[in-house]
Short mmCIF file of N, CA, C and O in Angstrom, two decimals:
data_model
loop_
_atom_site.label_atom_id
_atom_site.label_comp_id
_atom_site.label_asym_id
_atom_site.label_seq_id
_atom_site.Cartn_x
_atom_site.Cartn_y
_atom_site.Cartn_z
N MET A 150 1.58 -16.66 -152.77
CA MET A 150 0.14 -16.82 -152.66
C MET A 150 -0.35 -15.99 -151.47
O MET A 150 0.20 -16.05 -150.39
N LYS A 151 -1.40 -15.25 -151.70
CA LYS A 151 -2.02 -14.45 -150.66
C LYS A 151 -3.51 -14.74 -150.67
O LYS A 151 -4.20 -14.46 -151.65
N ASN A 152 -4.00 -15.34 -149.60
CA ASN A 152 -5.43 -15.60 -149.47
C ASN A 152 -6.11 -14.32 -149.01
O ASN A 152 -5.62 -13.65 -148.11
N LYS A 153 -7.25 -14.02 -149.64
CA LYS A 153 -7.89 -12.73 -149.38
C LYS A 153 -9.40 -12.82 -149.39
O LYS A 153 -9.96 -13.78 -149.90
N ILE A 154 -10.00 -11.77 -148.87
CA ILE A 154 -11.42 -11.53 -149.03
C ILE A 154 -11.56 -10.43 -150.09
O ILE A 154 -10.92 -9.39 -150.00
N TYR A 155 -12.38 -10.71 -151.09
CA TYR A 155 -12.62 -9.76 -152.17
C TYR A 155 -14.07 -9.29 -152.11
O TYR A 155 -14.98 -10.10 -151.96
N TYR A 156 -14.27 -8.00 -152.24
CA TYR A 156 -15.61 -7.43 -152.35
C TYR A 156 -15.83 -7.15 -153.82
O TYR A 156 -15.08 -6.37 -154.43
N VAL A 157 -16.81 -7.83 -154.42
CA VAL A 157 -17.01 -7.73 -155.86
C VAL A 157 -18.49 -7.50 -156.19
O VAL A 157 -19.37 -7.82 -155.41
N SER A 158 -18.69 -6.99 -157.38
CA SER A 158 -20.06 -6.83 -157.88
C SER A 158 -20.53 -8.15 -158.47
O SER A 158 -19.73 -9.05 -158.74
N SER A 159 -21.83 -8.25 -158.70
CA SER A 159 -22.35 -9.48 -159.31
C SER A 159 -21.82 -9.65 -160.73
O SER A 159 -21.59 -10.78 -161.18
N GLU A 160 -21.57 -8.56 -161.44
CA GLU A 160 -21.00 -8.65 -162.79
C GLU A 160 -19.57 -9.21 -162.74
O GLU A 160 -19.20 -10.07 -163.54
N GLU A 161 -18.78 -8.71 -161.79
CA GLU A 161 -17.41 -9.23 -161.64
C GLU A 161 -17.43 -10.71 -161.27
O GLU A 161 -16.63 -11.50 -161.75
N MET A 162 -18.38 -11.09 -160.42
CA MET A 162 -18.48 -12.49 -160.01
C MET A 162 -18.87 -13.37 -161.18
O MET A 162 -18.35 -14.48 -161.33
N HIS A 163 -19.72 -12.88 -162.04
CA HIS A 163 -20.12 -13.63 -163.23
C HIS A 163 -18.89 -13.95 -164.10
O HIS A 163 -18.72 -15.09 -164.54
N ASP A 164 -18.04 -12.96 -164.31
CA ASP A 164 -16.82 -13.17 -165.09
C ASP A 164 -15.87 -14.14 -164.40
O ASP A 164 -15.26 -14.99 -165.03
N LEU A 165 -15.76 -14.02 -163.08
CA LEU A 165 -14.88 -14.91 -162.32
C LEU A 165 -15.37 -16.36 -162.41
O LEU A 165 -14.57 -17.28 -162.54
N LYS A 166 -16.67 -16.56 -162.34
CA LYS A 166 -17.21 -17.92 -162.41
C LYS A 166 -16.86 -18.59 -163.74
O LYS A 166 -16.61 -19.79 -163.79
N LYS A 167 -16.85 -17.81 -164.82
CA LYS A 167 -16.45 -18.36 -166.12
C LYS A 167 -15.02 -18.91 -166.05
O LYS A 167 -14.72 -19.99 -166.56
N LYS A 168 -14.13 -18.17 -165.40
CA LYS A 168 -12.74 -18.61 -165.26
C LYS A 168 -12.64 -19.83 -164.35
O LYS A 168 -11.84 -20.73 -164.60
N LEU A 169 -13.44 -19.85 -163.30
CA LEU A 169 -13.40 -20.97 -162.35
C LEU A 169 -13.81 -22.28 -162.99
O LEU A 169 -13.28 -23.34 -162.65
N ARG A 170 -14.75 -22.23 -163.92
CA ARG A 170 -15.23 -23.46 -164.57
C ARG A 170 -14.10 -24.15 -165.34
O ARG A 170 -14.17 -25.35 -165.57
N LYS A 171 -13.10 -23.41 -165.73
CA LYS A 171 -11.99 -23.96 -166.50
C LYS A 171 -10.91 -24.58 -165.62
O LYS A 171 -10.05 -25.30 -166.11
N LYS A 172 -10.95 -24.30 -164.32
CA LYS A 172 -9.93 -24.80 -163.40
C LYS A 172 -10.32 -26.16 -162.84
O LYS A 172 -11.49 -26.45 -162.65
N GLU A 173 -9.31 -26.96 -162.57
CA GLU A 173 -9.54 -28.26 -161.94
C GLU A 173 -9.13 -28.20 -160.47
O GLU A 173 -8.36 -27.34 -160.07
N ASP A 174 -9.64 -29.11 -159.70
CA ASP A 174 -9.30 -29.24 -158.28
C ASP A 174 -9.63 -28.00 -157.45
O ASP A 174 -8.92 -27.69 -156.49
N VAL A 175 -10.68 -27.30 -157.83
CA VAL A 175 -11.15 -26.16 -157.06
C VAL A 175 -12.49 -26.53 -156.45
O VAL A 175 -13.41 -26.95 -157.16
N PHE A 176 -12.59 -26.36 -155.14
CA PHE A 176 -13.85 -26.63 -154.45
C PHE A 176 -14.51 -25.30 -154.17
O PHE A 176 -13.97 -24.48 -153.43
N VAL A 177 -15.68 -25.07 -154.77
CA VAL A 177 -16.38 -23.80 -154.66
C VAL A 177 -17.64 -23.99 -153.83
O VAL A 177 -18.45 -24.87 -154.12
N VAL A 178 -17.80 -23.15 -152.83
CA VAL A 178 -19.02 -23.09 -152.04
C VAL A 178 -19.65 -21.74 -152.28
O VAL A 178 -19.00 -20.71 -152.13
N GLU A 179 -20.91 -21.77 -152.69
CA GLU A 179 -21.63 -20.53 -152.98
C GLU A 179 -22.89 -20.51 -152.12
O GLU A 179 -23.70 -21.44 -152.18
N ILE A 180 -23.02 -19.47 -151.31
CA ILE A 180 -24.20 -19.35 -150.46
C ILE A 180 -24.90 -18.03 -150.75
O ILE A 180 -24.29 -17.08 -151.24
N ASP A 181 -26.17 -18.00 -150.44
CA ASP A 181 -26.98 -16.81 -150.65
C ASP A 181 -27.22 -16.12 -149.32
O ASP A 181 -27.88 -16.68 -148.44
N GLY A 182 -26.68 -14.93 -149.17
CA GLY A 182 -26.81 -14.18 -147.92
C GLY A 182 -28.24 -13.88 -147.53
O GLY A 182 -28.53 -13.65 -146.35
N ASP A 183 -29.17 -13.91 -148.49
CA ASP A 183 -30.57 -13.70 -148.17
C ASP A 183 -31.11 -14.76 -147.23
O ASP A 183 -32.05 -14.52 -146.48
N PHE A 184 -30.51 -15.97 -147.28
CA PHE A 184 -31.01 -17.10 -146.51
C PHE A 184 -30.14 -17.47 -145.32
O PHE A 184 -30.31 -18.52 -144.72
N VAL A 185 -29.20 -16.59 -144.97
CA VAL A 185 -28.35 -16.83 -143.80
C VAL A 185 -28.50 -15.61 -142.89
O VAL A 185 -27.93 -14.56 -143.16
N GLN A 186 -29.30 -15.79 -141.83
CA GLN A 186 -29.64 -14.65 -140.99
C GLN A 186 -29.22 -14.80 -139.53
O GLN A 186 -29.39 -13.88 -138.75
N ASP A 187 -28.68 -15.97 -139.16
CA ASP A 187 -28.24 -16.12 -137.77
C ASP A 187 -27.13 -17.16 -137.68
O ASP A 187 -26.76 -17.79 -138.69
N LYS A 188 -26.60 -17.32 -136.51
CA LYS A 188 -25.48 -18.23 -136.26
C LYS A 188 -25.83 -19.66 -136.69
O LYS A 188 -25.04 -20.31 -137.37
N GLY A 189 -26.98 -20.14 -136.30
CA GLY A 189 -27.37 -21.51 -136.63
C GLY A 189 -27.44 -21.75 -138.13
O GLY A 189 -26.96 -22.77 -138.63
N GLU A 190 -28.04 -20.80 -138.86
CA GLU A 190 -28.12 -20.94 -140.32
C GLU A 190 -26.73 -20.92 -140.95
O GLU A 190 -26.46 -21.69 -141.88
N PHE A 191 -25.85 -20.06 -140.45
CA PHE A 191 -24.49 -20.01 -140.98
C PHE A 191 -23.77 -21.33 -140.74
O PHE A 191 -23.18 -21.90 -141.66
N LEU A 192 -23.81 -21.83 -139.52
CA LEU A 192 -23.11 -23.08 -139.20
C LEU A 192 -23.71 -24.25 -139.97
O LEU A 192 -22.96 -25.11 -140.46
N ASP A 193 -25.02 -24.28 -140.12
CA ASP A 193 -25.66 -25.37 -140.87
C ASP A 193 -25.23 -25.37 -142.34
O ASP A 193 -24.90 -26.42 -142.89
N ILE A 194 -25.24 -24.20 -142.95
CA ILE A 194 -24.90 -24.15 -144.38
C ILE A 194 -23.42 -24.44 -144.61
O ILE A 194 -23.05 -25.10 -145.57
N MET A 195 -22.56 -23.98 -143.70
CA MET A 195 -21.13 -24.28 -143.85
C MET A 195 -20.88 -25.77 -143.66
O MET A 195 -20.10 -26.38 -144.40
N THR A 196 -21.56 -26.38 -142.69
CA THR A 196 -21.44 -27.82 -142.47
C THR A 196 -21.88 -28.59 -143.71
O THR A 196 -21.17 -29.50 -144.17
N GLU A 197 -23.00 -28.20 -144.28
CA GLU A 197 -23.53 -28.89 -145.45
C GLU A 197 -22.66 -28.67 -146.68
O GLU A 197 -22.29 -29.63 -147.36
N GLU A 198 -22.35 -27.43 -146.97
CA GLU A 198 -21.64 -27.12 -148.22
C GLU A 198 -20.18 -27.58 -148.23
O GLU A 198 -19.67 -28.00 -149.27
N PHE A 199 -19.50 -27.49 -147.09
CA PHE A 199 -18.12 -27.97 -147.02
C PHE A 199 -18.05 -29.45 -146.62
O PHE A 199 -16.98 -29.99 -146.45
N LYS A 200 -19.22 -30.07 -146.46
CA LYS A 200 -19.33 -31.51 -146.20
C LYS A 200 -18.57 -31.93 -144.95
O LYS A 200 -17.87 -32.95 -144.94
N PHE A 201 -18.69 -31.12 -143.88
CA PHE A 201 -18.04 -31.47 -142.62
C PHE A 201 -18.49 -32.87 -142.21
O PHE A 201 -19.68 -33.20 -142.34
N PRO A 202 -17.59 -33.69 -141.69
CA PRO A 202 -17.95 -35.04 -141.27
C PRO A 202 -18.99 -35.07 -140.16
O PRO A 202 -19.75 -36.04 -140.04
N TYR A 203 -19.04 -34.03 -139.36
CA TYR A 203 -20.01 -33.93 -138.27
C TYR A 203 -20.59 -32.54 -138.26
O TYR A 203 -19.92 -31.57 -138.59
N SER A 204 -21.85 -32.44 -137.85
CA SER A 204 -22.49 -31.12 -137.72
C SER A 204 -21.81 -30.33 -136.61
O SER A 204 -21.35 -30.90 -135.63
N VAL A 205 -21.79 -29.03 -136.79
CA VAL A 205 -21.22 -28.17 -135.77
C VAL A 205 -22.32 -27.29 -135.20
O VAL A 205 -23.25 -26.90 -135.90
N THR A 206 -22.19 -26.99 -133.92
CA THR A 206 -23.17 -26.13 -133.27
C THR A 206 -22.53 -24.86 -132.72
O THR A 206 -23.23 -23.98 -132.23
N GLY A 207 -21.21 -24.78 -132.81
CA GLY A 207 -20.49 -23.61 -132.31
C GLY A 207 -19.34 -23.25 -133.22
O GLY A 207 -18.95 -24.01 -134.11
N PHE A 208 -18.77 -22.09 -132.97
CA PHE A 208 -17.70 -21.60 -133.83
C PHE A 208 -16.39 -22.37 -133.65
O PHE A 208 -15.59 -22.44 -134.58
N ASP A 209 -16.15 -22.94 -132.47
CA ASP A 209 -14.93 -23.74 -132.29
C ASP A 209 -14.93 -24.93 -133.24
O ASP A 209 -13.93 -25.21 -133.92
N GLY A 210 -16.04 -25.64 -133.31
CA GLY A 210 -16.15 -26.78 -134.22
C GLY A 210 -16.04 -26.36 -135.67
O GLY A 210 -15.35 -27.00 -136.47
N TYR A 211 -16.71 -25.28 -136.02
CA TYR A 211 -16.64 -24.75 -137.38
C TYR A 211 -15.20 -24.42 -137.77
O TYR A 211 -14.71 -24.81 -138.83
N LEU A 212 -14.49 -23.72 -136.88
CA LEU A 212 -13.10 -23.34 -137.19
C LEU A 212 -12.19 -24.56 -137.27
O LEU A 212 -11.24 -24.58 -138.06
N ASP A 213 -12.46 -25.58 -136.47
CA ASP A 213 -11.67 -26.82 -136.57
C ASP A 213 -11.86 -27.47 -137.94
O ASP A 213 -10.89 -27.82 -138.62
N TRP A 214 -13.11 -27.64 -138.36
CA TRP A 214 -13.37 -28.33 -139.63
C TRP A 214 -12.94 -27.52 -140.84
O TRP A 214 -12.41 -28.07 -141.80
N ILE A 215 -13.16 -26.21 -140.81
CA ILE A 215 -12.82 -25.38 -141.98
C ILE A 215 -11.30 -25.31 -142.18
O ILE A 215 -10.82 -24.99 -143.25
N ARG A 216 -10.55 -25.66 -141.12
CA ARG A 216 -9.10 -25.69 -141.23
C ARG A 216 -8.59 -27.12 -141.41
O ARG A 216 -7.40 -27.39 -141.23
N ASP A 217 -9.46 -28.01 -141.82
CA ASP A 217 -9.06 -29.38 -142.11
C ASP A 217 -9.35 -29.66 -143.59
O ASP A 217 -8.45 -29.62 -144.42
N LEU A 218 -10.58 -29.93 -143.92
CA LEU A 218 -11.05 -30.12 -145.30
C LEU A 218 -10.32 -31.22 -146.07
O LEU A 218 -10.41 -31.28 -147.29
N GLU A 219 -9.62 -32.09 -145.36
CA GLU A 219 -8.87 -33.18 -146.00
C GLU A 219 -9.77 -34.05 -146.87
O GLU A 219 -9.35 -34.54 -147.92
N TRP A 220 -11.00 -34.27 -146.46
CA TRP A 220 -11.93 -35.15 -147.16
C TRP A 220 -12.33 -34.62 -148.53
O TRP A 220 -12.81 -35.36 -149.36
N LEU A 221 -12.10 -33.33 -148.79
CA LEU A 221 -12.49 -32.75 -150.08
C LEU A 221 -11.48 -33.02 -151.19
O LEU A 221 -11.82 -32.92 -152.36
N LYS A 222 -10.25 -33.32 -150.82
CA LYS A 222 -9.20 -33.65 -151.79
C LYS A 222 -9.08 -32.58 -152.89
O LYS A 222 -8.93 -32.89 -154.06
N SER A 223 -9.13 -31.32 -152.50
CA SER A 223 -9.02 -30.22 -153.45
C SER A 223 -7.73 -29.45 -153.24
O SER A 223 -7.15 -29.47 -152.16
N GLU A 224 -7.33 -28.74 -154.26
CA GLU A 224 -6.10 -27.95 -154.21
C GLU A 224 -6.38 -26.47 -154.00
O GLU A 224 -5.45 -25.69 -153.83
N GLU A 225 -7.65 -26.09 -154.03
CA GLU A 225 -8.01 -24.69 -153.85
C GLU A 225 -9.45 -24.63 -153.35
O GLU A 225 -10.29 -25.45 -153.75
N TYR A 226 -9.72 -23.65 -152.49
CA TYR A 226 -11.05 -23.47 -151.94
C TYR A 226 -11.53 -22.05 -152.19
O TYR A 226 -10.76 -21.09 -152.05
N ILE A 227 -12.81 -21.94 -152.53
CA ILE A 227 -13.41 -20.63 -152.75
C ILE A 227 -14.76 -20.60 -152.06
O ILE A 227 -15.57 -21.52 -152.22
N LEU A 228 -14.99 -19.55 -151.29
CA LEU A 228 -16.28 -19.31 -150.66
C LEU A 228 -16.85 -18.04 -151.27
O LEU A 228 -16.20 -16.99 -151.27
N ILE A 229 -18.07 -18.15 -151.80
CA ILE A 229 -18.76 -17.01 -152.38
C ILE A 229 -20.02 -16.75 -151.55
O ILE A 229 -20.82 -17.66 -151.35
N ILE A 230 -20.14 -15.53 -151.06
CA ILE A 230 -21.37 -15.16 -150.34
C ILE A 230 -22.08 -14.10 -151.19
O ILE A 230 -21.65 -12.94 -151.26
N ASN A 231 -23.13 -14.55 -151.87
CA ASN A 231 -23.94 -13.64 -152.68
C ASN A 231 -24.86 -12.84 -151.77
O ASN A 231 -25.18 -13.26 -150.66
N ASN A 232 -25.30 -11.69 -152.26
CA ASN A 232 -26.18 -10.81 -151.49
C ASN A 232 -25.59 -10.53 -150.11
O ASN A 232 -26.28 -10.61 -149.09
N PHE A 233 -24.31 -10.19 -150.10
CA PHE A 233 -23.61 -10.02 -148.84
C PHE A 233 -24.24 -8.94 -147.97
O PHE A 233 -24.23 -9.03 -146.74
N GLY A 234 -24.83 -7.92 -148.57
CA GLY A 234 -25.48 -6.88 -147.78
C GLY A 234 -26.61 -7.42 -146.91
O GLY A 234 -26.89 -6.88 -145.84
N ASN A 235 -27.23 -8.50 -147.34
CA ASN A 235 -28.33 -9.10 -146.59
C ASN A 235 -27.87 -10.23 -145.67
O ASN A 235 -28.66 -10.71 -144.86
N PHE A 236 -26.63 -10.65 -145.79
CA PHE A 236 -26.07 -11.72 -144.97
C PHE A 236 -26.06 -11.29 -143.50
O PHE A 236 -25.46 -10.28 -143.15
N ILE A 237 -26.78 -12.01 -142.65
CA ILE A 237 -26.88 -11.73 -141.21
C ILE A 237 -27.05 -10.22 -140.96
O ILE A 237 -26.36 -9.62 -140.17
N LYS A 238 -28.01 -9.64 -141.66
CA LYS A 238 -28.17 -8.19 -141.62
C LYS A 238 -28.69 -7.63 -140.30
O LYS A 238 -28.51 -6.45 -140.02
N LYS A 239 -29.31 -8.47 -139.46
CA LYS A 239 -29.85 -7.96 -138.20
C LYS A 239 -28.90 -8.14 -137.02
O LYS A 239 -29.22 -7.72 -135.91
N ASP A 240 -27.76 -8.74 -137.27
CA ASP A 240 -26.77 -8.94 -136.19
C ASP A 240 -25.39 -8.57 -136.73
O ASP A 240 -24.59 -9.43 -137.10
N ILE A 241 -25.14 -7.29 -136.78
CA ILE A 241 -23.90 -6.76 -137.37
C ILE A 241 -22.67 -7.28 -136.63
O ILE A 241 -21.64 -7.54 -137.25
N LEU A 242 -22.75 -7.44 -135.32
CA LEU A 242 -21.60 -7.95 -134.57
C LEU A 242 -21.26 -9.38 -134.97
O LEU A 242 -20.08 -9.73 -135.11
N LEU A 243 -22.27 -10.21 -135.16
CA LEU A 243 -22.04 -11.59 -135.61
C LEU A 243 -21.45 -11.60 -137.01
O LEU A 243 -20.49 -12.34 -137.28
N LYS A 244 -21.99 -10.80 -137.88
CA LYS A 244 -21.48 -10.71 -139.26
C LYS A 244 -20.01 -10.30 -139.24
O LYS A 244 -19.17 -10.91 -139.92
N LYS A 245 -19.69 -9.30 -138.45
CA LYS A 245 -18.31 -8.82 -138.34
C LYS A 245 -17.40 -9.91 -137.77
O LYS A 245 -16.29 -10.11 -138.26
N MET A 246 -17.88 -10.65 -136.76
CA MET A 246 -17.09 -11.72 -136.16
C MET A 246 -16.78 -12.83 -137.18
O MET A 246 -15.66 -13.33 -137.26
N ILE A 247 -17.78 -13.19 -137.98
CA ILE A 247 -17.57 -14.23 -138.99
C ILE A 247 -16.53 -13.79 -140.00
O ILE A 247 -15.61 -14.56 -140.33
N ILE A 248 -16.62 -12.58 -140.47
CA ILE A 248 -15.64 -12.07 -141.45
C ILE A 248 -14.26 -11.97 -140.81
O ILE A 248 -13.25 -12.33 -141.44
N GLU A 249 -14.18 -11.52 -139.57
CA GLU A 249 -12.88 -11.45 -138.88
C GLU A 249 -12.28 -12.84 -138.70
O GLU A 249 -11.07 -13.02 -138.87
N ASP A 250 -13.10 -13.83 -138.34
CA ASP A 250 -12.60 -15.21 -138.21
C ASP A 250 -12.05 -15.72 -139.53
O ASP A 250 -11.00 -16.37 -139.58
N ILE A 251 -12.74 -15.43 -140.61
CA ILE A 251 -12.26 -15.85 -141.92
C ILE A 251 -10.92 -15.17 -142.21
O ILE A 251 -9.95 -15.82 -142.59
N GLU A 252 -10.88 -13.87 -142.00
CA GLU A 252 -9.69 -13.08 -142.33
C GLU A 252 -8.49 -13.38 -141.43
O GLU A 252 -7.36 -13.46 -141.90
N GLU A 253 -8.74 -13.58 -140.13
CA GLU A 253 -7.64 -13.70 -139.17
C GLU A 253 -7.30 -15.14 -138.79
O GLU A 253 -6.22 -15.39 -138.26
N VAL A 254 -8.21 -16.09 -139.05
CA VAL A 254 -7.98 -17.47 -138.66
C VAL A 254 -7.90 -18.39 -139.89
O VAL A 254 -6.91 -19.10 -140.09
N VAL A 255 -8.95 -18.38 -140.70
CA VAL A 255 -9.05 -19.33 -141.80
C VAL A 255 -8.04 -19.05 -142.92
O VAL A 255 -7.29 -19.94 -143.33
N LEU A 256 -8.02 -17.83 -143.42
CA LEU A 256 -7.14 -17.52 -144.54
C LEU A 256 -5.65 -17.67 -144.20
O LEU A 256 -4.91 -18.28 -144.99
N PRO A 257 -5.19 -17.17 -143.05
CA PRO A 257 -3.77 -17.39 -142.71
C PRO A 257 -3.43 -18.87 -142.54
O PRO A 257 -2.32 -19.31 -142.85
N TRP A 258 -4.39 -19.64 -142.02
CA TRP A 258 -4.16 -21.08 -141.84
C TRP A 258 -3.82 -21.71 -143.18
O TRP A 258 -2.82 -22.42 -143.32
N TRP A 259 -4.66 -21.48 -144.19
CA TRP A 259 -4.45 -22.11 -145.49
C TRP A 259 -3.29 -21.48 -146.26
O TRP A 259 -2.71 -22.13 -147.12
N GLU A 260 -2.96 -20.26 -145.92
CA GLU A 260 -1.85 -19.59 -146.61
C GLU A 260 -0.49 -20.12 -146.17
O GLU A 260 0.42 -20.28 -146.97
N LYS A 261 -0.33 -20.44 -144.86
CA LYS A 261 0.98 -20.85 -144.37
C LYS A 261 0.93 -21.75 -143.13
O LYS A 261 1.66 -22.73 -143.04
N GLU A 262 0.09 -21.41 -142.16
CA GLU A 262 0.11 -22.09 -140.87
C GLU A 262 -0.12 -23.59 -140.96
O GLU A 262 0.40 -24.34 -140.15
N VAL A 263 -0.88 -24.04 -141.94
CA VAL A 263 -1.16 -25.47 -142.11
C VAL A 263 0.13 -26.27 -142.25
O VAL A 263 0.23 -27.40 -141.78
N GLU A 264 1.14 -25.68 -142.87
CA GLU A 264 2.41 -26.37 -143.07
C GLU A 264 3.16 -26.59 -141.77
O GLU A 264 3.89 -27.56 -141.62
N ASP A 265 2.97 -25.68 -140.82
CA ASP A 265 3.66 -25.77 -139.54
C ASP A 265 2.91 -26.59 -138.50
O ASP A 265 3.51 -27.07 -137.54
N CYS A 266 1.61 -26.75 -138.68
CA CYS A 266 0.78 -27.34 -137.63
C CYS A 266 0.19 -28.71 -137.95
O CYS A 266 -0.29 -29.38 -137.05
N MET A 267 0.19 -29.11 -139.21
CA MET A 267 -0.40 -30.39 -139.60
C MET A 267 0.68 -31.29 -140.20
O MET A 267 1.51 -30.81 -140.98
N VAL A 268 0.64 -32.55 -139.86
CA VAL A 268 1.54 -33.51 -140.50
C VAL A 268 1.20 -33.52 -141.99
O VAL A 268 0.04 -33.68 -142.37
N GLU A 269 2.20 -33.33 -142.81
CA GLU A 269 2.05 -33.26 -144.26
C GLU A 269 1.07 -32.16 -144.70
O GLU A 269 0.45 -32.25 -145.75
N GLY A 270 0.94 -31.12 -143.87
CA GLY A 270 0.06 -30.01 -144.23
C GLY A 270 0.60 -29.25 -145.42
O GLY A 270 1.81 -29.08 -145.58
N LYS A 271 -0.30 -28.82 -146.28
CA LYS A 271 0.09 -28.14 -147.51
C LYS A 271 -0.71 -26.84 -147.65
O LYS A 271 -1.94 -26.85 -147.57
N ALA A 272 0.00 -25.74 -147.84
CA ALA A 272 -0.66 -24.46 -148.06
C ALA A 272 -1.48 -24.53 -149.35
O ALA A 272 -1.05 -25.14 -150.34
N LYS A 273 -2.65 -23.91 -149.31
CA LYS A 273 -3.54 -23.92 -150.48
C LYS A 273 -4.25 -22.58 -150.58
O LYS A 273 -4.51 -21.94 -149.57
N PRO A 274 -4.58 -22.19 -151.80
CA PRO A 274 -5.39 -20.99 -151.95
C PRO A 274 -6.77 -21.18 -151.33
O PRO A 274 -7.40 -22.22 -151.52
N PHE A 275 -7.20 -20.21 -150.56
CA PHE A 275 -8.55 -20.16 -150.00
C PHE A 275 -8.95 -18.70 -150.07
O PHE A 275 -8.41 -17.86 -149.36
N ASN A 276 -9.87 -18.41 -150.97
CA ASN A 276 -10.30 -17.03 -151.16
C ASN A 276 -11.80 -16.91 -150.99
O ASN A 276 -12.55 -17.86 -151.22
N VAL A 277 -12.20 -15.72 -150.56
CA VAL A 277 -13.61 -15.45 -150.26
C VAL A 277 -14.05 -14.26 -151.09
O VAL A 277 -13.36 -13.25 -151.17
N TYR A 278 -15.23 -14.40 -151.71
CA TYR A 278 -15.80 -13.34 -152.51
C TYR A 278 -17.13 -12.93 -151.91
O TYR A 278 -18.04 -13.75 -151.78
N LEU A 279 -17.21 -11.67 -151.52
CA LEU A 279 -18.44 -11.11 -150.95
C LEU A 279 -19.09 -10.28 -152.05
O LEU A 279 -18.52 -9.29 -152.51
N VAL A 280 -20.26 -10.72 -152.47
CA VAL A 280 -20.88 -10.19 -153.69
C VAL A 280 -22.12 -9.37 -153.37
O VAL A 280 -23.00 -9.82 -152.64
N ASP A 281 -22.17 -8.17 -153.93
CA ASP A 281 -23.38 -7.34 -153.86
C ASP A 281 -23.64 -6.71 -155.20
O ASP A 281 -22.83 -6.64 -156.06
#
């Protein structure tokens, strides 16, 4: 299993969603990049969509919760960011930092590190689709 970030077209995403509907135990979060323009909006939507037990106001809290997700009881996680070109378009450094955190912290955690760091931790697929 290799957790990845995929850059896809809206047509490719449409086909993928058809396949996802047939799978069980997959938790899908889909956000619209048009409506996420700053750190606060990103943290708020991630808190809401991933159902974090507590709101987060910083990236440390976000990274803690996104690497837990025990309350979701799912076997696979998918994050879809539609209109990725418009996602945090006025703060390129923030956008880059978020993608780097996903790529270097979140995805490796769910791919393997969870097994070494959590009691009864289980590696799970966690993939991200950036759609334009």
